[in-house]
Amino acid sequence: MKKIVIVGGGAGGLELATKLGKKLGKKGKAHITLVDKNRTHLWKPLLHELAAGSLDDGIDALSYRAHAKNHGFNFKLAPLADIDRTNKQIKLAKLIDTDGTEILPESKLDYDILVMALGSVSNDFNTKGVSDHCIFLDSPQQAKKFHHLMLNKYLQLGVQETKQVSVAIVGAGATGVELSAELYNSLEQVSSYGFEHINSTDLKVSLVEAGEKILPALPERISSSAHQELLKLGVDVRTQTMVTEATEKGLITKDGELIEADLIVWAAGIKAPNFLKEIAGLETNRINQLVVKQTLQTTLDDNIYALGDCACCALPGGGFVPPRAQSAHQMASLVAKNIIATLKEKPLCDYKYTDYGSLVSLSNYSTVGSLMGNLMKGSMKIEGRLARLVYISLYRMHQVALHGYFRTALITLVERINRVLRPRLKLH
Ligand SMILES: Cc1cc2nc3c(=O)[nH]c(=O)nc-3n(C[C@H](O)[C@H](O)[C@H](O)COP(=O)(O)OP(=O)(O)OC[C@H]3O[C@@H](n4cnc5c(N)ncnc54)[C@H](O)[C@@H]3O)c2cc1C
């Protein structure tokens, strides 16, 4: 039986494992294994909510092992270290516990078809001090670390001469903009949980962007609409501000100004993990993404596919498929189709990216965006409740891909019940 190994159980990889598990694994037509370095899955676009405390991963995260059992695939907990293309094996690094002790030694896993779906990490562009003084929102662990530090800052407010909590966010893409708004929402919530002395002037968020406008990938009307909403909330939006260094006290700009901050989040661009750069002699680009053909097979090895943020896929009209959840979702469907076609010895299909638009959630305050991206040239602007509904439906689509319609409806119901039973904010 063919061995199909998927590395990375994120927005794309977990959907692919679920699809192949149902279509091949459960029917005994192939052996499907998902490898991830984490035990649970949380949809990455929710990380800013986890960081702000509006989401509790204890409730919302999905256990890979339980999901694998129900969907016909195996789960292996380990970080990928390397690929041995000659022997068709992947090398898995030691599994290390949070306290540094070794849980499992290095190991190897055979594959006939390998899918790389490892996502991306923040790109600090080698800016001085960033790795020492900034928090990245690359994983639930990092988002939780930010949340923990933020709660500590609230505890210190009014004590030890702490008069204001200041947060600087570098990069005004969707992550930076969404986190800015979410922090003001969580501040409103936190004051009702024994922090009555806290009000909106106790938080200062500086959103720092090197480009001319926030949300550079979105049309002007949408970015200016989001800009106005952020100003209303009290965010100090600084465009055309290049950060040259991060220090213990805050950010230093190209003009030598210090933007003071207790906490700094770096969200100024992405790259694929560094170890992919030279992996197994495969072709990569300058941000370590694996270059793929239109079939999503890597250019130098037909047995290895790449999808999502770690893949560099050219668009026929120029440019590249953007690193988004909707791209990962669409690529997962195509890779599933092509793997099934390979097993049936049928021709493979090409990937066609459909841009359904981009939506940016400004927490409970507003949602802005455009629909039908490349179908209507991003001209269909939506805002408010309708936009919020479409934004939430993106996550629902991911849940439907994992659980089907009936279970997703049940999960939605449980979420509603939890809103009554549980605090609006994670407080620990
Ligand atoms: C805060 C935030 C908000 C966002 N909002 C949006 C949005 O509104 N709309 C949108 O379209 N996109 C959004 N994005 C982008 C979106 O999250 C990504 O494009 C998408 O998650 C990419 O999917 P993926 O499957 O490629 O990778 P991911 O979802 O990142 O999954 C990668 C998986 O690989 C695993 N992994 C990594 N390294 C290893 C290793 N060495 N060994 C084993 N496993 C490994 C990880 O644990 C993870 O499970 C947002 C991103 C962030 C951070």
Short mmCIF file of C-alpha atoms and ligand atoms in Angstrom, two decimals:
data_model
loop_
_atom_site.label_atom_id
_atom_site.label_comp_id
_atom_site.label_asym_id
_atom_site.label_seq_id
_atom_site.Cartn_x
_atom_site.Cartn_y
_atom_site.Cartn_z
CA MET A 1 0.00 0.00 0.00
CA LYS A 2 1.30 3.49 -0.90
CA LYS A 3 2.54 5.60 2.01
CA ILE A 4 1.44 9.24 1.90
CA VAL A 5 3.07 11.51 4.46
CA ILE A 6 1.88 15.08 5.09
CA VAL A 7 4.13 17.30 7.18
CA GLY A 8 2.34 20.18 8.89
CA GLY A 9 -1.24 19.98 10.15
CA GLY A 10 -2.25 23.61 9.64
CA ALA A 11 -4.88 25.35 7.52
CA GLY A 12 -3.89 23.29 4.45
CA GLY A 13 -2.20 20.13 5.79
CA LEU A 14 -4.93 19.09 8.20
CA GLU A 15 -7.64 19.56 5.57
CA LEU A 16 -5.60 17.41 3.18
CA ALA A 17 -5.02 14.64 5.75
CA THR A 18 -8.75 14.64 6.56
CA LYS A 19 -9.73 14.41 2.88
CA LEU A 20 -7.24 11.67 2.05
CA GLY A 21 -8.04 9.81 5.26
CA LYS A 22 -11.71 9.69 4.31
CA LYS A 23 -11.17 8.88 0.62
CA LEU A 24 -8.18 6.52 0.84
CA GLY A 25 -7.17 5.71 4.43
CA LYS A 26 -10.56 4.50 5.67
CA LYS A 27 -10.99 2.36 2.53
CA GLY A 28 -7.55 0.75 2.91
CA LYS A 29 -6.37 2.25 -0.41
CA ALA A 30 -3.37 4.09 1.05
CA HIS A 31 -1.62 4.63 4.36
CA ILE A 32 -1.89 8.30 5.38
CA THR A 33 0.31 9.85 8.09
CA LEU A 34 0.18 13.43 9.31
CA VAL A 35 3.29 14.74 11.07
CA ASP A 36 3.20 17.88 13.21
CA LYS A 37 5.47 19.24 15.92
CA ASN A 38 2.43 20.24 18.02
CA ARG A 39 -0.19 18.04 19.67
CA THR A 40 -3.14 20.23 18.75
CA HIS A 41 -4.32 22.34 15.82
CA LEU A 42 -5.58 25.88 16.04
CA TRP A 43 -6.45 27.70 12.80
CA LYS A 44 -3.67 30.28 12.42
CA PRO A 45 -5.87 33.29 11.58
CA LEU A 46 -7.22 33.00 15.13
CA LEU A 47 -3.83 33.60 16.76
CA HIS A 48 -4.39 37.34 17.33
CA GLU A 49 -7.57 36.45 19.26
CA LEU A 50 -5.57 33.97 21.36
CA ALA A 51 -2.96 36.68 21.99
CA ALA A 52 -5.62 39.16 23.11
CA GLY A 53 -7.37 36.56 25.27
CA SER A 54 -10.67 36.63 23.35
CA LEU A 55 -10.16 32.97 22.47
CA ASP A 56 -9.26 30.05 24.73
CA ASP A 57 -7.24 27.37 22.96
CA GLY A 58 -8.11 24.94 25.75
CA ILE A 59 -11.61 24.94 24.24
CA ASP A 60 -11.01 25.72 20.57
CA ALA A 61 -7.89 23.68 19.74
CA LEU A 62 -8.34 20.32 18.06
CA SER A 63 -6.46 17.19 19.14
CA TYR A 64 -4.61 15.73 16.13
CA ARG A 65 -4.69 12.25 17.59
CA ALA A 66 -8.45 12.25 18.18
CA HIS A 67 -9.13 13.76 14.74
CA ALA A 68 -6.85 11.18 13.09
CA LYS A 69 -8.69 8.29 14.77
CA ASN A 70 -12.04 9.53 13.42
CA HIS A 71 -10.81 10.29 9.90
CA GLY A 72 -8.72 7.34 8.76
CA PHE A 73 -5.17 8.64 9.12
CA ASN A 74 -2.29 8.28 11.58
CA PHE A 75 -0.71 11.06 13.53
CA LYS A 76 2.98 11.35 14.37
CA LEU A 77 4.11 13.97 16.88
CA ALA A 78 7.60 15.14 15.86
CA PRO A 79 9.40 18.05 14.18
CA LEU A 80 10.64 17.48 10.63
CA ALA A 81 14.41 17.86 10.38
CA ASP A 82 15.34 16.71 6.86
CA ILE A 83 14.34 14.70 3.78
CA ASP A 84 16.34 11.79 2.34
CA ARG A 85 15.07 11.75 -1.25
CA THR A 86 17.23 8.78 -2.30
CA ASN A 87 15.69 6.46 0.28
CA LYS A 88 12.32 8.26 0.29
CA GLN A 89 12.42 8.89 4.01
CA ILE A 90 11.87 11.91 6.19
CA LYS A 91 14.07 12.48 9.22
CA LEU A 92 12.33 13.56 12.38
CA ALA A 93 14.19 15.44 15.11
CA LYS A 94 14.12 14.52 18.80
CA LEU A 95 10.87 15.35 20.55
CA ILE A 96 11.74 17.65 23.42
CA ASP A 97 9.43 18.48 26.35
CA THR A 98 8.81 22.08 27.50
CA ASP A 99 11.31 21.59 30.36
CA GLY A 100 14.03 20.47 27.91
CA THR A 101 13.90 16.73 28.60
CA GLU A 102 13.95 14.34 25.66
CA ILE A 103 10.65 12.50 25.12
CA LEU A 104 11.53 10.64 21.91
CA PRO A 105 14.81 10.17 20.01
CA GLU A 106 15.35 11.05 16.34
CA SER A 107 13.46 8.78 13.94
CA LYS A 108 12.72 8.15 10.26
CA LEU A 109 9.52 7.67 8.31
CA ASP A 110 9.15 6.15 4.81
CA TYR A 111 7.06 7.82 2.14
CA ASP A 112 5.98 7.21 -1.44
CA ILE A 113 4.40 10.65 -1.71
CA LEU A 114 5.39 13.50 0.60
CA VAL A 115 3.46 16.74 1.09
CA MET A 116 5.17 19.70 2.69
CA ALA A 117 2.66 21.96 4.45
CA LEU A 118 4.82 23.56 7.13
CA GLY A 119 3.46 27.10 6.87
CA SER A 120 5.57 30.17 7.52
CA VAL A 121 7.24 32.14 10.30
CA SER A 122 7.68 35.89 10.77
CA ASN A 123 10.44 37.50 8.76
CA ASP A 124 12.52 39.90 10.87
CA PHE A 125 14.70 40.86 7.86
CA ASN A 126 17.69 40.53 10.22
CA THR A 127 16.64 43.71 12.01
CA LYS A 128 18.81 44.32 15.06
CA GLY A 129 17.34 43.28 18.42
CA VAL A 130 14.12 41.78 17.02
CA SER A 131 14.73 38.16 18.04
CA ASP A 132 15.61 39.28 21.60
CA HIS A 133 12.92 41.86 22.23
CA CYS A 134 9.92 41.05 20.03
CA ILE A 135 7.18 38.46 20.20
CA PHE A 136 6.09 36.78 16.97
CA LEU A 137 2.58 35.46 16.36
CA ASP A 138 3.73 32.30 14.61
CA SER A 139 2.34 29.67 16.95
CA PRO A 140 -0.24 29.26 19.73
CA GLN A 141 2.65 29.07 22.24
CA GLN A 142 3.89 32.53 21.21
CA ALA A 143 0.37 33.99 21.18
CA LYS A 144 -0.21 32.60 24.69
CA LYS A 145 3.09 34.05 25.88
CA PHE A 146 1.95 37.50 24.71
CA HIS A 147 -1.40 37.06 26.47
CA HIS A 148 0.32 36.05 29.71
CA LEU A 149 2.64 39.08 29.61
CA MET A 150 -0.29 41.38 28.82
CA LEU A 151 -2.25 40.12 31.85
CA ASN A 152 0.83 40.72 34.02
CA LYS A 153 1.00 44.30 32.72
CA TYR A 154 -2.67 44.84 33.64
CA LEU A 155 -1.93 43.55 37.16
CA GLN A 156 0.89 46.07 37.46
CA LEU A 157 -1.23 49.03 36.27
CA GLY A 158 -1.58 51.62 39.00
CA VAL A 159 1.03 49.76 41.06
CA GLN A 160 4.83 50.16 40.79
CA GLU A 161 4.36 53.46 38.90
CA THR A 162 3.02 51.65 35.81
CA LYS A 163 0.61 54.23 34.39
CA GLN A 164 -0.06 52.83 30.94
CA VAL A 165 0.48 49.56 29.08
CA SER A 166 2.16 50.26 25.78
CA VAL A 167 2.24 47.79 22.91
CA ALA A 168 4.04 48.39 19.63
CA ILE A 169 3.11 46.26 16.64
CA VAL A 170 5.43 46.27 13.65
CA GLY A 171 3.72 45.58 10.34
CA ALA A 172 0.24 46.80 9.41
CA GLY A 173 -0.85 43.79 7.39
CA ALA A 174 -3.93 41.81 8.47
CA THR A 175 -2.17 40.39 11.58
CA GLY A 176 -1.04 43.79 12.92
CA VAL A 177 -4.32 45.54 12.17
CA GLU A 178 -6.48 42.76 13.61
CA LEU A 179 -4.36 42.48 16.75
CA SER A 180 -4.51 46.26 17.35
CA ALA A 181 -8.32 46.25 17.37
CA GLU A 182 -8.53 43.01 19.36
CA LEU A 183 -6.38 44.50 22.14
CA TYR A 184 -8.84 47.37 22.65
CA ASN A 185 -11.71 44.89 22.74
CA SER A 186 -9.95 42.77 25.35
CA LEU A 187 -9.20 45.91 27.39
CA GLU A 188 -12.94 46.70 27.49
CA GLN A 189 -13.60 43.15 28.69
CA VAL A 190 -10.80 42.99 31.23
CA SER A 191 -12.07 46.02 33.16
CA SER A 192 -15.24 44.11 34.04
CA TYR A 193 -13.29 41.25 35.66
CA GLY A 194 -11.86 42.90 38.75
CA PHE A 195 -9.75 45.45 36.90
CA GLU A 196 -12.31 48.28 37.30
CA HIS A 197 -9.52 50.84 37.62
CA ILE A 198 -8.51 50.19 33.99
CA ASN A 199 -9.97 52.29 31.18
CA SER A 200 -9.25 52.84 27.50
CA THR A 201 -6.56 55.48 28.14
CA ASP A 202 -4.51 52.87 30.02
CA LEU A 203 -3.61 51.11 26.79
CA LYS A 204 -1.49 52.60 24.05
CA VAL A 205 -1.09 50.62 20.86
CA SER A 206 1.34 51.91 18.23
CA LEU A 207 0.97 50.29 14.83
CA VAL A 208 4.14 50.87 12.83
CA GLU A 209 4.28 50.38 9.08
CA ALA A 210 7.15 51.10 6.68
CA GLY A 211 4.86 51.43 3.65
CA GLU A 212 2.60 54.33 2.70
CA LYS A 213 -0.62 52.79 3.97
CA ILE A 214 -1.88 50.10 6.29
CA LEU A 215 -3.12 46.83 4.74
CA PRO A 216 -0.86 47.36 1.70
CA ALA A 217 -2.27 44.33 -0.13
CA LEU A 218 -5.81 45.71 -0.05
CA PRO A 219 -7.44 48.45 -2.17
CA GLU A 220 -7.02 52.06 -0.98
CA ARG A 221 -10.69 52.49 0.06
CA ILE A 222 -10.49 49.51 2.39
CA SER A 223 -7.20 50.40 3.97
CA SER A 224 -8.31 53.98 4.61
CA SER A 225 -11.58 52.73 6.10
CA ALA A 226 -9.64 50.43 8.48
CA HIS A 227 -7.21 53.28 9.22
CA GLN A 228 -10.09 55.53 10.34
CA GLU A 229 -11.55 52.77 12.54
CA LEU A 230 -8.19 52.25 14.25
CA LEU A 231 -7.79 55.97 14.90
CA LYS A 232 -11.25 56.02 16.49
CA LEU A 233 -10.18 53.25 18.85
CA GLY A 234 -7.11 55.23 19.86
CA VAL A 235 -4.43 53.34 17.94
CA ASP A 236 -1.36 55.44 17.12
CA VAL A 237 -1.03 54.51 13.43
CA ARG A 238 2.38 55.38 11.98
CA THR A 239 2.87 54.75 8.30
CA GLN A 240 6.12 55.42 6.38
CA THR A 241 8.00 54.59 9.56
CA MET A 242 10.93 52.24 9.11
CA VAL A 243 12.06 50.34 12.20
CA THR A 244 15.82 49.83 12.37
CA GLU A 245 16.17 48.30 15.82
CA ALA A 246 14.19 46.79 18.67
CA THR A 247 15.43 47.35 22.21
CA GLU A 248 14.30 46.69 25.77
CA LYS A 249 12.67 50.14 25.78
CA GLY A 250 10.92 49.95 22.43
CA LEU A 251 11.52 50.51 18.74
CA ILE A 252 14.09 52.77 17.15
CA THR A 253 13.06 54.25 13.81
CA LYS A 254 15.21 55.24 10.85
CA ASP A 255 14.85 58.87 11.98
CA GLY A 256 16.29 57.94 15.37
CA GLU A 257 12.99 58.27 17.26
CA LEU A 258 12.23 55.88 20.13
CA ILE A 259 8.71 54.45 20.14
CA GLU A 260 8.42 53.30 23.72
CA ALA A 261 6.77 49.95 24.32
CA ASP A 262 6.40 47.45 27.15
CA LEU A 263 5.64 44.71 24.64
CA ILE A 264 6.55 44.53 20.96
CA VAL A 265 4.92 42.27 18.40
CA TRP A 266 6.74 41.74 15.10
CA ALA A 267 4.33 40.99 12.24
CA ALA A 268 6.15 42.56 9.31
CA GLY A 269 6.26 39.84 6.70
CA ILE A 270 6.71 36.11 6.41
CA LYS A 271 9.21 33.53 5.24
CA ALA A 272 9.16 29.74 5.17
CA PRO A 273 11.16 28.10 8.02
CA ASN A 274 14.95 28.58 7.57
CA PHE A 275 15.75 24.85 7.44
CA LEU A 276 13.81 24.54 4.16
CA LYS A 277 16.35 26.75 2.41
CA GLU A 278 18.71 23.89 1.60
CA ILE A 279 16.46 20.92 2.20
CA ALA A 280 17.26 17.86 0.09
CA GLY A 281 18.50 19.96 -2.83
CA LEU A 282 14.96 21.10 -3.67
CA GLU A 283 14.48 24.45 -5.40
CA THR A 284 13.63 27.30 -3.02
CA ASN A 285 13.17 31.06 -3.39
CA ARG A 286 14.69 33.94 -1.37
CA ILE A 287 12.16 33.47 1.46
CA ASN A 288 12.84 29.71 1.70
CA GLN A 289 9.58 28.65 0.03
CA LEU A 290 9.68 25.44 -2.01
CA VAL A 291 9.16 26.27 -5.67
CA VAL A 292 6.32 24.23 -7.15
CA LYS A 293 4.96 23.50 -10.61
CA GLN A 294 1.32 24.24 -11.46
CA THR A 295 0.47 20.70 -10.28
CA LEU A 296 1.91 21.73 -6.86
CA GLN A 297 4.69 19.14 -7.20
CA THR A 298 8.10 20.55 -6.34
CA THR A 299 10.10 21.45 -9.44
CA LEU A 300 12.84 18.86 -8.85
CA ASP A 301 10.89 15.93 -7.38
CA ASP A 302 7.46 14.77 -8.54
CA ASN A 303 6.99 12.69 -5.39
CA ILE A 304 7.14 15.78 -3.19
CA TYR A 305 4.33 18.32 -3.16
CA ALA A 306 4.26 21.65 -1.30
CA LEU A 307 1.23 23.74 -0.40
CA GLY A 308 0.21 26.78 1.62
CA ASP A 309 2.61 29.39 2.98
CA CYS A 310 5.72 27.23 2.42
CA ALA A 311 5.05 26.90 -1.33
CA CYS A 312 6.08 29.34 -4.03
CA CYS A 313 3.54 28.97 -6.83
CA ALA A 314 3.63 31.34 -9.79
CA LEU A 315 0.39 32.87 -11.04
CA PRO A 316 -0.10 32.63 -14.81
CA GLY A 317 -0.51 36.42 -15.16
CA GLY A 318 2.60 37.19 -13.08
CA GLY A 319 3.18 37.33 -9.34
CA PHE A 320 2.70 34.50 -6.87
CA VAL A 321 -0.13 32.88 -4.94
CA PRO A 322 -0.40 34.93 -1.71
CA PRO A 323 0.24 33.29 1.68
CA ARG A 324 -3.33 33.09 2.91
CA ALA A 325 -5.65 30.57 4.51
CA GLN A 326 -7.84 30.56 1.39
CA SER A 327 -4.80 29.64 -0.76
CA ALA A 328 -3.86 26.80 1.63
CA HIS A 329 -7.47 25.57 1.56
CA GLN A 330 -7.64 25.57 -2.25
CA MET A 331 -4.19 24.00 -2.61
CA ALA A 332 -5.14 21.19 -0.20
CA SER A 333 -8.13 20.32 -2.42
CA LEU A 334 -5.95 20.24 -5.56
CA VAL A 335 -3.20 18.14 -3.94
CA ALA A 336 -5.83 15.63 -2.72
CA LYS A 337 -7.21 15.43 -6.26
CA ASN A 338 -3.73 14.97 -7.77
CA ILE A 339 -2.65 12.30 -5.27
CA ILE A 340 -5.81 10.32 -5.98
CA ALA A 341 -5.18 10.76 -9.73
CA THR A 342 -1.59 9.50 -9.30
CA LEU A 343 -2.83 6.35 -7.54
CA LYS A 344 -5.27 5.77 -10.42
CA GLU A 345 -2.50 6.55 -12.94
CA LYS A 346 -4.54 9.43 -14.39
CA PRO A 347 -3.19 12.83 -15.51
CA LEU A 348 -2.72 15.55 -12.91
CA CYS A 349 -4.58 18.89 -12.83
CA ASP A 350 -3.09 22.38 -12.59
CA TYR A 351 -3.76 24.65 -9.66
CA LYS A 352 -5.89 27.72 -10.38
CA TYR A 353 -5.92 30.27 -7.61
CA THR A 354 -9.26 32.00 -7.07
CA ASP A 355 -9.07 35.15 -5.01
CA TYR A 356 -12.35 35.41 -3.13
CA GLY A 357 -11.26 38.69 -1.60
CA SER A 358 -9.79 39.71 1.74
CA LEU A 359 -11.48 40.57 4.96
CA VAL A 360 -9.96 42.17 8.01
CA SER A 361 -11.68 41.90 11.35
CA LEU A 362 -11.42 44.89 13.64
CA SER A 363 -12.67 42.75 16.51
CA ASN A 364 -16.26 43.51 17.59
CA TYR A 365 -15.98 47.05 16.25
CA SER A 366 -16.05 46.47 12.52
CA THR A 367 -14.98 44.24 9.66
CA VAL A 368 -13.81 45.64 6.36
CA GLY A 369 -12.73 44.06 3.13
CA SER A 370 -13.38 43.32 -0.48
CA LEU A 371 -15.00 40.30 -2.03
CA MET A 372 -14.40 38.44 -5.26
CA GLY A 373 -10.76 39.63 -5.43
CA ASN A 374 -9.64 38.71 -8.94
CA LEU A 375 -13.17 38.14 -10.21
CA MET A 376 -14.19 41.79 -9.78
CA LYS A 377 -10.72 43.29 -9.38
CA GLY A 378 -11.31 43.64 -5.63
CA SER A 379 -13.92 46.29 -6.29
CA MET A 380 -16.73 44.85 -4.20
CA LYS A 381 -16.15 46.53 -0.89
CA ILE A 382 -18.07 45.22 2.11
CA GLU A 383 -18.20 46.45 5.66
CA GLY A 384 -20.03 45.96 8.94
CA ARG A 385 -22.27 43.01 9.80
CA LEU A 386 -22.24 41.42 6.35
CA ALA A 387 -18.44 41.58 6.27
CA ARG A 388 -18.29 40.08 9.78
CA LEU A 389 -20.54 37.24 8.66
CA VAL A 390 -18.37 36.49 5.62
CA TYR A 391 -15.22 36.73 7.79
CA ILE A 392 -16.58 34.16 10.25
CA SER A 393 -17.69 31.95 7.36
CA LEU A 394 -14.00 31.56 6.34
CA TYR A 395 -13.36 29.75 9.61
CA ARG A 396 -16.59 27.82 9.27
CA MET A 397 -15.43 26.60 5.83
CA HIS A 398 -12.26 25.28 7.46
CA GLN A 399 -14.34 23.57 10.14
CA VAL A 400 -16.65 22.05 7.50
CA ALA A 401 -13.58 20.70 5.66
CA LEU A 402 -12.48 19.05 8.92
CA HIS A 403 -15.74 17.97 10.52
CA GLY A 404 -18.51 18.10 7.90
CA TYR A 405 -21.68 20.24 8.10
CA PHE A 406 -23.46 18.46 10.96
CA ARG A 407 -20.56 18.54 13.42
CA THR A 408 -19.70 22.14 12.47
CA ALA A 409 -23.30 23.11 13.30
CA LEU A 410 -22.92 21.37 16.69
CA ILE A 411 -19.59 23.12 17.33
CA THR A 412 -21.22 26.48 16.49
CA LEU A 413 -24.01 25.71 18.96
CA VAL A 414 -21.50 24.80 21.69
CA GLU A 415 -19.64 28.08 21.02
CA ARG A 416 -22.92 29.98 21.55
CA ILE A 417 -23.58 28.10 24.81
CA ASN A 418 -20.04 28.79 25.98
CA ARG A 419 -20.61 32.50 25.42
CA VAL A 420 -23.25 32.31 28.16
CA LEU A 421 -21.37 29.92 30.45
CA ARG A 422 -17.80 31.16 30.19
CA PRO A 423 -16.10 34.54 30.66
CA ARG A 424 -15.75 36.64 27.51
CA LEU A 425 -12.02 36.78 28.08
CA LYS A 426 -9.39 34.22 29.01
CA LEU A 427 -8.19 35.47 32.38
CA HIS A 428 -5.39 33.06 33.23
C1 LIG B 1 -2.73 36.48 13.20
C2 LIG B 1 -2.95 35.98 11.79
C3 LIG B 1 -4.12 36.32 11.12
C4 LIG B 1 -4.33 35.84 9.82
N1 LIG B 1 -5.51 36.14 9.21
C5 LIG B 1 -5.78 35.64 7.98
C6 LIG B 1 -7.04 35.89 7.35
O1 LIG B 1 -7.89 36.60 7.90
N2 LIG B 1 -7.28 35.33 6.12
C7 LIG B 1 -6.34 34.55 5.50
O2 LIG B 1 -6.61 34.06 4.39
N3 LIG B 1 -5.14 34.28 6.06
C8 LIG B 1 -4.83 34.81 7.29
N4 LIG B 1 -3.62 34.55 7.88
C9 LIG B 1 -2.64 33.72 7.15
C10 LIG B 1 -2.97 32.24 7.33
O3 LIG B 1 -3.04 31.92 8.69
C11 LIG B 1 -1.91 31.37 6.64
O4 LIG B 1 -1.77 31.80 5.31
C12 LIG B 1 -2.32 29.90 6.68
O5 LIG B 1 -2.47 29.45 8.00
C13 LIG B 1 -1.27 29.05 5.95
O6 LIG B 1 -1.64 27.71 6.04
P1 LIG B 1 -0.55 26.55 5.99
O7 LIG B 1 -1.30 25.26 6.02
O8 LIG B 1 0.39 26.82 4.89
O9 LIG B 1 0.30 26.74 7.33
P2 LIG B 1 -0.14 26.80 8.84
O10 LIG B 1 -1.59 26.95 9.00
O11 LIG B 1 0.74 27.81 9.48
O12 LIG B 1 0.28 25.34 9.39
C14 LIG B 1 1.63 24.91 9.43
C15 LIG B 1 1.70 23.68 10.32
O13 LIG B 1 3.01 23.13 10.21
C16 LIG B 1 3.49 22.73 11.48
N5 LIG B 1 4.95 22.76 11.45
C17 LIG B 1 5.76 23.82 11.26
N6 LIG B 1 7.05 23.44 11.26
C18 LIG B 1 7.06 22.10 11.46
C19 LIG B 1 8.10 21.12 11.56
N7 LIG B 1 9.39 21.42 11.44
N8 LIG B 1 7.74 19.84 11.76
C20 LIG B 1 6.43 19.49 11.88
N9 LIG B 1 5.43 20.37 11.79
C21 LIG B 1 5.73 21.66 11.58
C22 LIG B 1 2.88 23.77 12.42
O14 LIG B 1 2.82 23.29 13.76
C23 LIG B 1 1.49 23.98 11.79
O15 LIG B 1 0.55 23.09 12.34
C24 LIG B 1 -3.36 35.03 9.17
C25 LIG B 1 -2.17 34.71 9.85
C26 LIG B 1 -1.95 35.19 11.15
C27 LIG B 1 -0.66 34.85 11.86
#
